[in-house]
XYZ file of C-alpha atoms in Angstrom:
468
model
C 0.000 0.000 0.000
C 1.269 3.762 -0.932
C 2.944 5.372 2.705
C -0.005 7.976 4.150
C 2.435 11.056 3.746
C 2.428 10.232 -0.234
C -1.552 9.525 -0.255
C -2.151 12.706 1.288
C 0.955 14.697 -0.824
C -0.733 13.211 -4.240
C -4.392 14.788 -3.104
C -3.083 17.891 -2.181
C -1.386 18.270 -5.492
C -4.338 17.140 -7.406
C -6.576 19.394 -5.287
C -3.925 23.103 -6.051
C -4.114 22.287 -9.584
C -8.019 22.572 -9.468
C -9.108 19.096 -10.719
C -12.271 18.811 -8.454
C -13.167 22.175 -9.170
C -15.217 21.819 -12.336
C -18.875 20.623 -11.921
C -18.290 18.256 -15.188
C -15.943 16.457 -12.442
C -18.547 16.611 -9.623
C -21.028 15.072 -11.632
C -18.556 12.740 -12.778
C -17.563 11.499 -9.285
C -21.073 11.635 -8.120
C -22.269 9.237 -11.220
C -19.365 6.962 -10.287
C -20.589 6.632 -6.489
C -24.356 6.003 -7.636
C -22.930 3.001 -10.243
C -21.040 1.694 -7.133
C -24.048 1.513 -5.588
C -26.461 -0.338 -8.167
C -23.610 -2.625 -8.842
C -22.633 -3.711 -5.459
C -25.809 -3.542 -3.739
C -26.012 -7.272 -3.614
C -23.075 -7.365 -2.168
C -23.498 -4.739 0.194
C -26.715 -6.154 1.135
C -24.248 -9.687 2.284
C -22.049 -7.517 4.051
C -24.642 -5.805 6.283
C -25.835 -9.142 6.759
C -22.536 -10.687 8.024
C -21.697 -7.591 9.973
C -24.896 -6.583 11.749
C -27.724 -9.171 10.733
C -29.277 -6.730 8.752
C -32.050 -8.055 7.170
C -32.647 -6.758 3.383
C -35.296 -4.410 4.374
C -33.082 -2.681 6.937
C -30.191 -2.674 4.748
C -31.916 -1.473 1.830
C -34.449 1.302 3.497
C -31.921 2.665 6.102
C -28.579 2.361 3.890
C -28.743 1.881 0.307
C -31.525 3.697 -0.627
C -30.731 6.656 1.766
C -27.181 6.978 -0.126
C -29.093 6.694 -3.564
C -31.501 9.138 -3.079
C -28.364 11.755 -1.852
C -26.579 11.166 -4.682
C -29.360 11.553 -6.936
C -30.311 14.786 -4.829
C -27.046 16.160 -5.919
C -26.547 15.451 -9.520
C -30.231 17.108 -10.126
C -29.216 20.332 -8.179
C -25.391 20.847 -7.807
C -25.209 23.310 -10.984
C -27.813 25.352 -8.620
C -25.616 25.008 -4.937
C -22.333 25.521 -6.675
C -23.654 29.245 -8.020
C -22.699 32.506 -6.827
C -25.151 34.131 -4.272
C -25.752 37.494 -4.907
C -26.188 39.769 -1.513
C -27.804 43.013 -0.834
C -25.732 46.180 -1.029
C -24.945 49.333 0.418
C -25.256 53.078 -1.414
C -21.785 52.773 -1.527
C -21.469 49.717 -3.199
C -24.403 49.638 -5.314
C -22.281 50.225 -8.716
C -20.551 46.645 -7.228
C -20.801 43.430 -7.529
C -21.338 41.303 -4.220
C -21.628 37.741 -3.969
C -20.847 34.849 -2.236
C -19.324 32.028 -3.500
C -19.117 28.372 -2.348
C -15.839 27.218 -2.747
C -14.103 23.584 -1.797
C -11.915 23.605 1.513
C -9.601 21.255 0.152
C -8.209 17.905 1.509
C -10.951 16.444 3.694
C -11.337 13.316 6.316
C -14.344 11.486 7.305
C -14.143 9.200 9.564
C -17.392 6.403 9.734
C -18.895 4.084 12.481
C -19.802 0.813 12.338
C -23.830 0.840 12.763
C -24.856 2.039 9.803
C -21.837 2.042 7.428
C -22.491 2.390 4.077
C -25.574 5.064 4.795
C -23.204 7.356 7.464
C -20.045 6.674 5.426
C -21.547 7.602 1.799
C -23.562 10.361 2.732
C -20.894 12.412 3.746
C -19.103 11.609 0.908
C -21.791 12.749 -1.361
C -21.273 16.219 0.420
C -17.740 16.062 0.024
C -17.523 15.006 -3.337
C -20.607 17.766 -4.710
C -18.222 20.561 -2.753
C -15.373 19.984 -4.876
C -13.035 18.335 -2.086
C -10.304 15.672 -2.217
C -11.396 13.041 0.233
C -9.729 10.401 2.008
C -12.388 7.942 3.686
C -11.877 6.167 6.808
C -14.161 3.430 7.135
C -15.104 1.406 10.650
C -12.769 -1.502 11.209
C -16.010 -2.930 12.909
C -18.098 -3.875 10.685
C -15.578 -5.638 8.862
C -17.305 -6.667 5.783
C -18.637 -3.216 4.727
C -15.390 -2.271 5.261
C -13.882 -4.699 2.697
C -16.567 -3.706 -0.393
C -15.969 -0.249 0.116
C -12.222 -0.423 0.508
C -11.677 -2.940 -2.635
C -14.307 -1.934 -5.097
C -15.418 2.171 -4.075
C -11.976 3.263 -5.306
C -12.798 1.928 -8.154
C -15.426 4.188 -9.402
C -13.929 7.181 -8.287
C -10.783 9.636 -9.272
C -7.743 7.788 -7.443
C -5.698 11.441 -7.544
C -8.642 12.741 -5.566
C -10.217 9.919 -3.384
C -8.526 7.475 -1.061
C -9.233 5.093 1.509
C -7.685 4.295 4.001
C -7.832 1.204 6.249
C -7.051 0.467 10.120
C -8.708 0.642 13.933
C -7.682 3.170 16.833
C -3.979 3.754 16.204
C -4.009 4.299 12.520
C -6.877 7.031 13.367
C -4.952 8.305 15.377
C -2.104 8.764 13.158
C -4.105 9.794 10.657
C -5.340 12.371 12.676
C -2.013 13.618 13.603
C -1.843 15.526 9.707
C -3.213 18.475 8.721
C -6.366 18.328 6.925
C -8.876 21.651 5.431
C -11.890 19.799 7.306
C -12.769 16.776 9.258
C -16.268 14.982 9.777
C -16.493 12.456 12.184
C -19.834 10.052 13.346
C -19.217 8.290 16.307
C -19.314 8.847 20.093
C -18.865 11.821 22.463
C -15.632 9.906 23.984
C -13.564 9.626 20.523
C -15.459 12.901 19.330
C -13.538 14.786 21.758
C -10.189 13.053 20.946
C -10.980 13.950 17.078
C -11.635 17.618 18.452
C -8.417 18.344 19.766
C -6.343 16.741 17.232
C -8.815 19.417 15.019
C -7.862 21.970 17.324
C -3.964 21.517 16.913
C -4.162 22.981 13.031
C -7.402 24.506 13.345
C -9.329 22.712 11.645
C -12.651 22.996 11.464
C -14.921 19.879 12.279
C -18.561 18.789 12.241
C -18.847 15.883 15.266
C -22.125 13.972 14.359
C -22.370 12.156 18.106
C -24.958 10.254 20.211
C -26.471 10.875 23.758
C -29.636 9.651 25.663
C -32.313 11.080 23.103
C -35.947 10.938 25.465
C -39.535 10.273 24.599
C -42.081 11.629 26.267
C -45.404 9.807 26.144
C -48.550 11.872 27.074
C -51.585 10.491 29.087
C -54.139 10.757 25.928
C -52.342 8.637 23.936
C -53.350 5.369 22.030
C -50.825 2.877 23.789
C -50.638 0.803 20.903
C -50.168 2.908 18.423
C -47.072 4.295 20.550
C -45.959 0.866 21.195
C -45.850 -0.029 17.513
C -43.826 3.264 16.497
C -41.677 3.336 19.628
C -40.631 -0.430 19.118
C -40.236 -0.040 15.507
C -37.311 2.361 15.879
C -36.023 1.257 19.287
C -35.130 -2.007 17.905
C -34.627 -1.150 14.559
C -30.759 -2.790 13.585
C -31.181 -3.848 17.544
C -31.116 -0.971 18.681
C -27.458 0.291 17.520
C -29.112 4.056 16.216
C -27.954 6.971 16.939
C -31.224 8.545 17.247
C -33.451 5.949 18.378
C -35.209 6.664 21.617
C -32.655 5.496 25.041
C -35.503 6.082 27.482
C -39.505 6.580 27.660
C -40.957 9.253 30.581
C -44.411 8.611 31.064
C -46.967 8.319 34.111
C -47.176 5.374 36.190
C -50.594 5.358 34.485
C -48.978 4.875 30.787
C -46.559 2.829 31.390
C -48.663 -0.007 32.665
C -51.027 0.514 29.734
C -47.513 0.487 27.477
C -46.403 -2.525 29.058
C -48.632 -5.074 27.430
C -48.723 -2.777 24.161
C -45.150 -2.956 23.826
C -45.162 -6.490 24.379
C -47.372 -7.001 21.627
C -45.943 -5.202 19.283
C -42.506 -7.264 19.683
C -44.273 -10.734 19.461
C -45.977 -9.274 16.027
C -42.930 -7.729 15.009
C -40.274 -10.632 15.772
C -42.782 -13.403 16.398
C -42.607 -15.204 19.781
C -38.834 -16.354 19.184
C -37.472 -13.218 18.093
C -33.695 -14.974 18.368
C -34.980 -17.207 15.465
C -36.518 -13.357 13.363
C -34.989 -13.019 10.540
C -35.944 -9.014 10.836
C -34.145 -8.510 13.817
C -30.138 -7.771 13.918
C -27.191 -8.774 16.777
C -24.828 -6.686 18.248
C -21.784 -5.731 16.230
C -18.978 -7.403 18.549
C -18.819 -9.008 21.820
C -17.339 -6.336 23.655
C -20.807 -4.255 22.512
C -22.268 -6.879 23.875
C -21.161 -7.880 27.451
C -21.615 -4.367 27.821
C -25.188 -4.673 26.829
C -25.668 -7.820 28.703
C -24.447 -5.751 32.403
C -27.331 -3.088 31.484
C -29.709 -5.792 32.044
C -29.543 -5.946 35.378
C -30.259 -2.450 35.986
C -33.761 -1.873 37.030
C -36.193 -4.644 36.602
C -36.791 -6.538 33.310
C -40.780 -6.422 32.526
C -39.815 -7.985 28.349
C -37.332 -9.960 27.281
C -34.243 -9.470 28.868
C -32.935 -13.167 26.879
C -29.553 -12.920 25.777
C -27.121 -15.687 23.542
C -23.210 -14.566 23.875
C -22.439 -16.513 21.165
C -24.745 -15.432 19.042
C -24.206 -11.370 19.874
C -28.162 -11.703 20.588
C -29.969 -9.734 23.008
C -33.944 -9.789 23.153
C -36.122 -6.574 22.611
C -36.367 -5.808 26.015
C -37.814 -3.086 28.582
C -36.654 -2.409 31.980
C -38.725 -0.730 34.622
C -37.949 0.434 38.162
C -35.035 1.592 37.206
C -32.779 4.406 39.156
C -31.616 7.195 37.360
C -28.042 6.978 38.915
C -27.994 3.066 37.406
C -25.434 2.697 33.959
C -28.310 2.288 32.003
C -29.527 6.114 32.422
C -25.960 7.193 32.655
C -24.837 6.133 29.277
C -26.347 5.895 25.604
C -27.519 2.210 25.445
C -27.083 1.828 21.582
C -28.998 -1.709 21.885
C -32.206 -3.406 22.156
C -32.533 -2.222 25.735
C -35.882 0.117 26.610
C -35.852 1.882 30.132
C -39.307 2.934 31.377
C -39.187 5.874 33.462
C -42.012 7.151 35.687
C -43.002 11.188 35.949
C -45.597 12.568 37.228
C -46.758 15.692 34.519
C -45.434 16.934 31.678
C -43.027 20.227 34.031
C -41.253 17.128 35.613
C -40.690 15.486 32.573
C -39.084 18.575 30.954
C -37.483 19.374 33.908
C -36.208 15.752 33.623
C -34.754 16.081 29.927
C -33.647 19.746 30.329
C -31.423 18.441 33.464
C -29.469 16.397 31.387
C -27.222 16.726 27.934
C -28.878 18.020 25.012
C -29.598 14.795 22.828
C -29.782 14.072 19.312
C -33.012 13.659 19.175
C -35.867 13.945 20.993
C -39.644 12.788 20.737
C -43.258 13.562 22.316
C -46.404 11.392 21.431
C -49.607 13.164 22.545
C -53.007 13.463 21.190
C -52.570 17.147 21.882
C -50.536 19.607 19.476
C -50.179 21.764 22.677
C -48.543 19.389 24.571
C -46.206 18.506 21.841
C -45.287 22.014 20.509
C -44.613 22.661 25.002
C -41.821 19.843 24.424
C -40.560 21.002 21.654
C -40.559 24.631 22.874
C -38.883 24.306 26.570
C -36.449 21.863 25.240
C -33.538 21.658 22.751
C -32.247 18.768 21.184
C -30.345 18.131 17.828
C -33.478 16.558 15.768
C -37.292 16.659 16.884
C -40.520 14.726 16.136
C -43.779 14.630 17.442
C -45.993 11.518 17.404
C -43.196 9.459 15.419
C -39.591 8.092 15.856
C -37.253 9.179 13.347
C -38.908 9.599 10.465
C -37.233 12.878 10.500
C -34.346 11.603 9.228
C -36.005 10.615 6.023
C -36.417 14.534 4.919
C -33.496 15.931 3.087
C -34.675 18.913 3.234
C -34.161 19.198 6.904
C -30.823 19.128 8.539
C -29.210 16.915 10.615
C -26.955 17.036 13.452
C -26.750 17.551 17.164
C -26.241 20.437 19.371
C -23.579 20.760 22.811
C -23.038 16.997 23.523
C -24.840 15.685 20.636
C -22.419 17.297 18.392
C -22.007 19.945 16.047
C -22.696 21.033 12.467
C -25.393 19.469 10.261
C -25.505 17.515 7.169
C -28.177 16.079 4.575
C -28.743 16.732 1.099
C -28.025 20.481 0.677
C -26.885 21.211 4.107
C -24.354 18.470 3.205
C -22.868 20.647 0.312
C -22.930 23.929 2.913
C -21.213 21.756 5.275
C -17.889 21.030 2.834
C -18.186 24.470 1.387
C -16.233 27.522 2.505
C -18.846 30.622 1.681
C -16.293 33.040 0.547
C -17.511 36.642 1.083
C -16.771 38.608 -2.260
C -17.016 42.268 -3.403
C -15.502 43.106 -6.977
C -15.393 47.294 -7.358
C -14.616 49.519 -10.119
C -10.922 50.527 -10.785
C -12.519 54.532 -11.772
C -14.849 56.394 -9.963
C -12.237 57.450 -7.530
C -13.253 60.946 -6.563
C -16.750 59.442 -5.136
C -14.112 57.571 -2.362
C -13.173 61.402 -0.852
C -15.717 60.853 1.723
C -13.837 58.143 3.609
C -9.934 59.334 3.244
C -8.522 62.146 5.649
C -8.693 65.016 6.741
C -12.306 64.030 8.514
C -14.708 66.487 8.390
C -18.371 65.937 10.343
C -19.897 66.610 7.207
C -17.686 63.344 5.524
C -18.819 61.442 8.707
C -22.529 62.077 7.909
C -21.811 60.878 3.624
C -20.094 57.973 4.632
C -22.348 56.981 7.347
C -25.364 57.307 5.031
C -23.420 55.398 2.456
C -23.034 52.468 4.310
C -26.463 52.094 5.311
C -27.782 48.749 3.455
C -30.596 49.577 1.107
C -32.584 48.071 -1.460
C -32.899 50.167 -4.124
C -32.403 49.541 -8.018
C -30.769 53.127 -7.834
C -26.980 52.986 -9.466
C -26.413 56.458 -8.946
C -24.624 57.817 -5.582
């Protein structure tokens, strides 16, 4: 394999003598990553499979189609992002031109997890690639099989002077992060987020952190419980659990939750059937140290559902705990697994005051027959993501960001917020050479009557005047 220090050398060179620049190449690269995925989605399909037990449906909803439908976002309206924006003026200026353009940063890294890892490693990429950056992709060593495809046959579709990727597990991250790049983006968790962030910080270089945290649901009185149960279970459990923005605990009444119980329970068995080990929709845990982790959570609280688990197997029931105590590991840290903590409140204040007490989350969700009650949550709170009455159906809109906020990260991606994210907005003003006496105003000696002309002039206006 080519030494890092050359990799990177060759991508810098190839990004100073302007090849990405061109939207012809854009589109090119873009067309290349959408033929990698219709050709290989078979095979990506089998690696999901080997590396999560992601059934087809998962893979294909939640991965392949997601990256599609970015890529074809792109090619029909890059010619669109990649134009100047024309701003307002001043009366000073109005004989100017003033604009903003959206320029490449350069040499860029993202860095992917494991849980969903062709979805959060080609999205990005799609951003990257539409901005007019040289990339080198780092994908999980974790999900080893997605890994493989995208390391032996993406590279293939794609510009080698401009596009790498590169291969390894903590160390070679961290050496990698050791170099200088024009812009990082790394998925993954607040622990290795804040390593990435000061190796960022050493060369200033600016970083989006797409992270986790304990995202809540809130559950109102009025509700149907089965309806909730079906929607909550669905995307709790969805790839067992391992989401970023699937629910990590419900707050509801006493009340609720004993109407949720047997809701919830019945959603699983129609879900999963009543062997869900032996479901063919429902995944395992990604490695067994995920897992023994997952296995100690079950002993926090009390176990109402499920609670089976199969070490050699990486298989851990749909479960939900009750009774449990907020200073227990399972509220402490994100569960990313098939684990559901039900936690009593006793109104909707102490359930706020219950979320707003705690790190701002990725997400964050409210079921209630009452738009008040669900527009409250979303007011007195703040979270990365919100929806009301659903789980993260959210995430299916391009057209709305997504990212975190404080713990749950920073800076937002999706469709064109991805293109904002690996563009530098360069603020531009081009004035005429001539007109130099009209400049008298601003040049010394100062005079109270210059101070009034220039002040006036620099007033932004809308006018379609182009005389001063």
């Amino acid at each position: 394999m080519e030494p890092l220090e050359d990799t990177l050398r060759r991508l810098r060179e190839a990004f100073r003598a302007g090849h990405t620049r061109p939207a012809e190449f854009r589109v090119a690269q873009l067309q290349g990553l959408g033929r990698f995925l219709q050709d290989h989605k078979q095979q990506l399909q089998q690696a999901l499979a080997q590396d999560l037990h992601k059934s087809a449906f998962e893979s294909l909803v939640s991965e392949i189609v997601i990256s599609q439908g970015e890529v074809d976002l792109a090619l029909r309206n890059l010619q669109a992002w990649m134009k100047d924006e024309h701003v307002s003026r001043n009366l000073a200026t109005q004989l100017d031109s003033a604009f903003i353009r959206k320029e490449p940063f350069g040499l860029v890294l993202i860095v992917a997890p494991w849980n969903y890892p062709v979805n959060l490693t080609l999205v990005p990429l799609v951003g990257a690639l539409a901005a007019g950056n040289c990339v080198v992709l780092k994908p999980s060593e974790l999900s080893r099989s997605t890994e493989k495809v995208l390391a032996e046959e993406l590279p293939r579709y794609l510009d080698p002077s401009c596009f790498a990727v590169v291969l390894g597990g903590p160390s070679e991250t961290e050496q990698l992060l050791e170099h200088r790049f024009d812009y990082i983006f790394f998925t993954g968790s607040p622990r290795v987020g804040r390593i990435v962030m000061a190796a960022a910080a050493k060369h200033l270089t600016p970083i989006t952190l797409e992270l986790g945290g304990k995202n809540p649901c809130y559950v109102d009185d009025d509700c149907d419980p089965q309806t909730v149960a079906n929607r909550v279970a669905w995307f709790r459990y969805f790839n067992s659990g391992q989401t970023c923005v699937a629910p990590d605990y419900v707050l509801c009444s006493p009340e609720t939750r004993e109407r949720l119980l047997p809701a919830l329970q019945s959603a699983i068995t129609r879900f999963y059937g009543d062997d869900p080990k032996s479901s063919p929709n429902l995944g395992r845990i990604i490695n067994q140290k995920h897992f023994l982790r997952l296995q100690g959570l079950l002993r926090c609280g009390r176990v109402a559902i499920g609670g089976q688990s199969d070490e050699s197997d990486r298989y851990i029931a749909p479960t939900v705990l009750v009774d449990v105590q907020e200073t227990e590991p399972v509220m402490q840290e994100e569960i990313f697994g098939p684990i559901l903590p039900l936690v009593t409140v006793r109104s909707l204040d102490e359930a706020i005051d219950f979320i707003n007490q705690r790190e701002k989350p990725l997400a964050l969700y409210a079921f209630s027959n009452s738009s008040q009650v669900v527009r409250q949550v979303l007011a007195r709170t703040s979270s990365g993501g919100f929806c009301g009455n659903d789980g993260f159906m959210h995430m299916t809109l391009a057209s709305l960001p997504f990212g975190g906020v404080g713990h749950s990260g920073m800076g937002r991606y999706h469709g064109k917020f991805s293109f904002d994210t690996f563009s530098h907005q360069r603020a531009c003003l081009l004035r005429s050479p001539g007109l130099e006496k009209v400049n008298d105003i601003r040049y010394p000696p100062y005079t109270p009557g210059k101070l009034r002309l220039l002040l006036l002039a620099m007033e932004e206006r809308r006018c379609s005047c182009t005389l001063l």
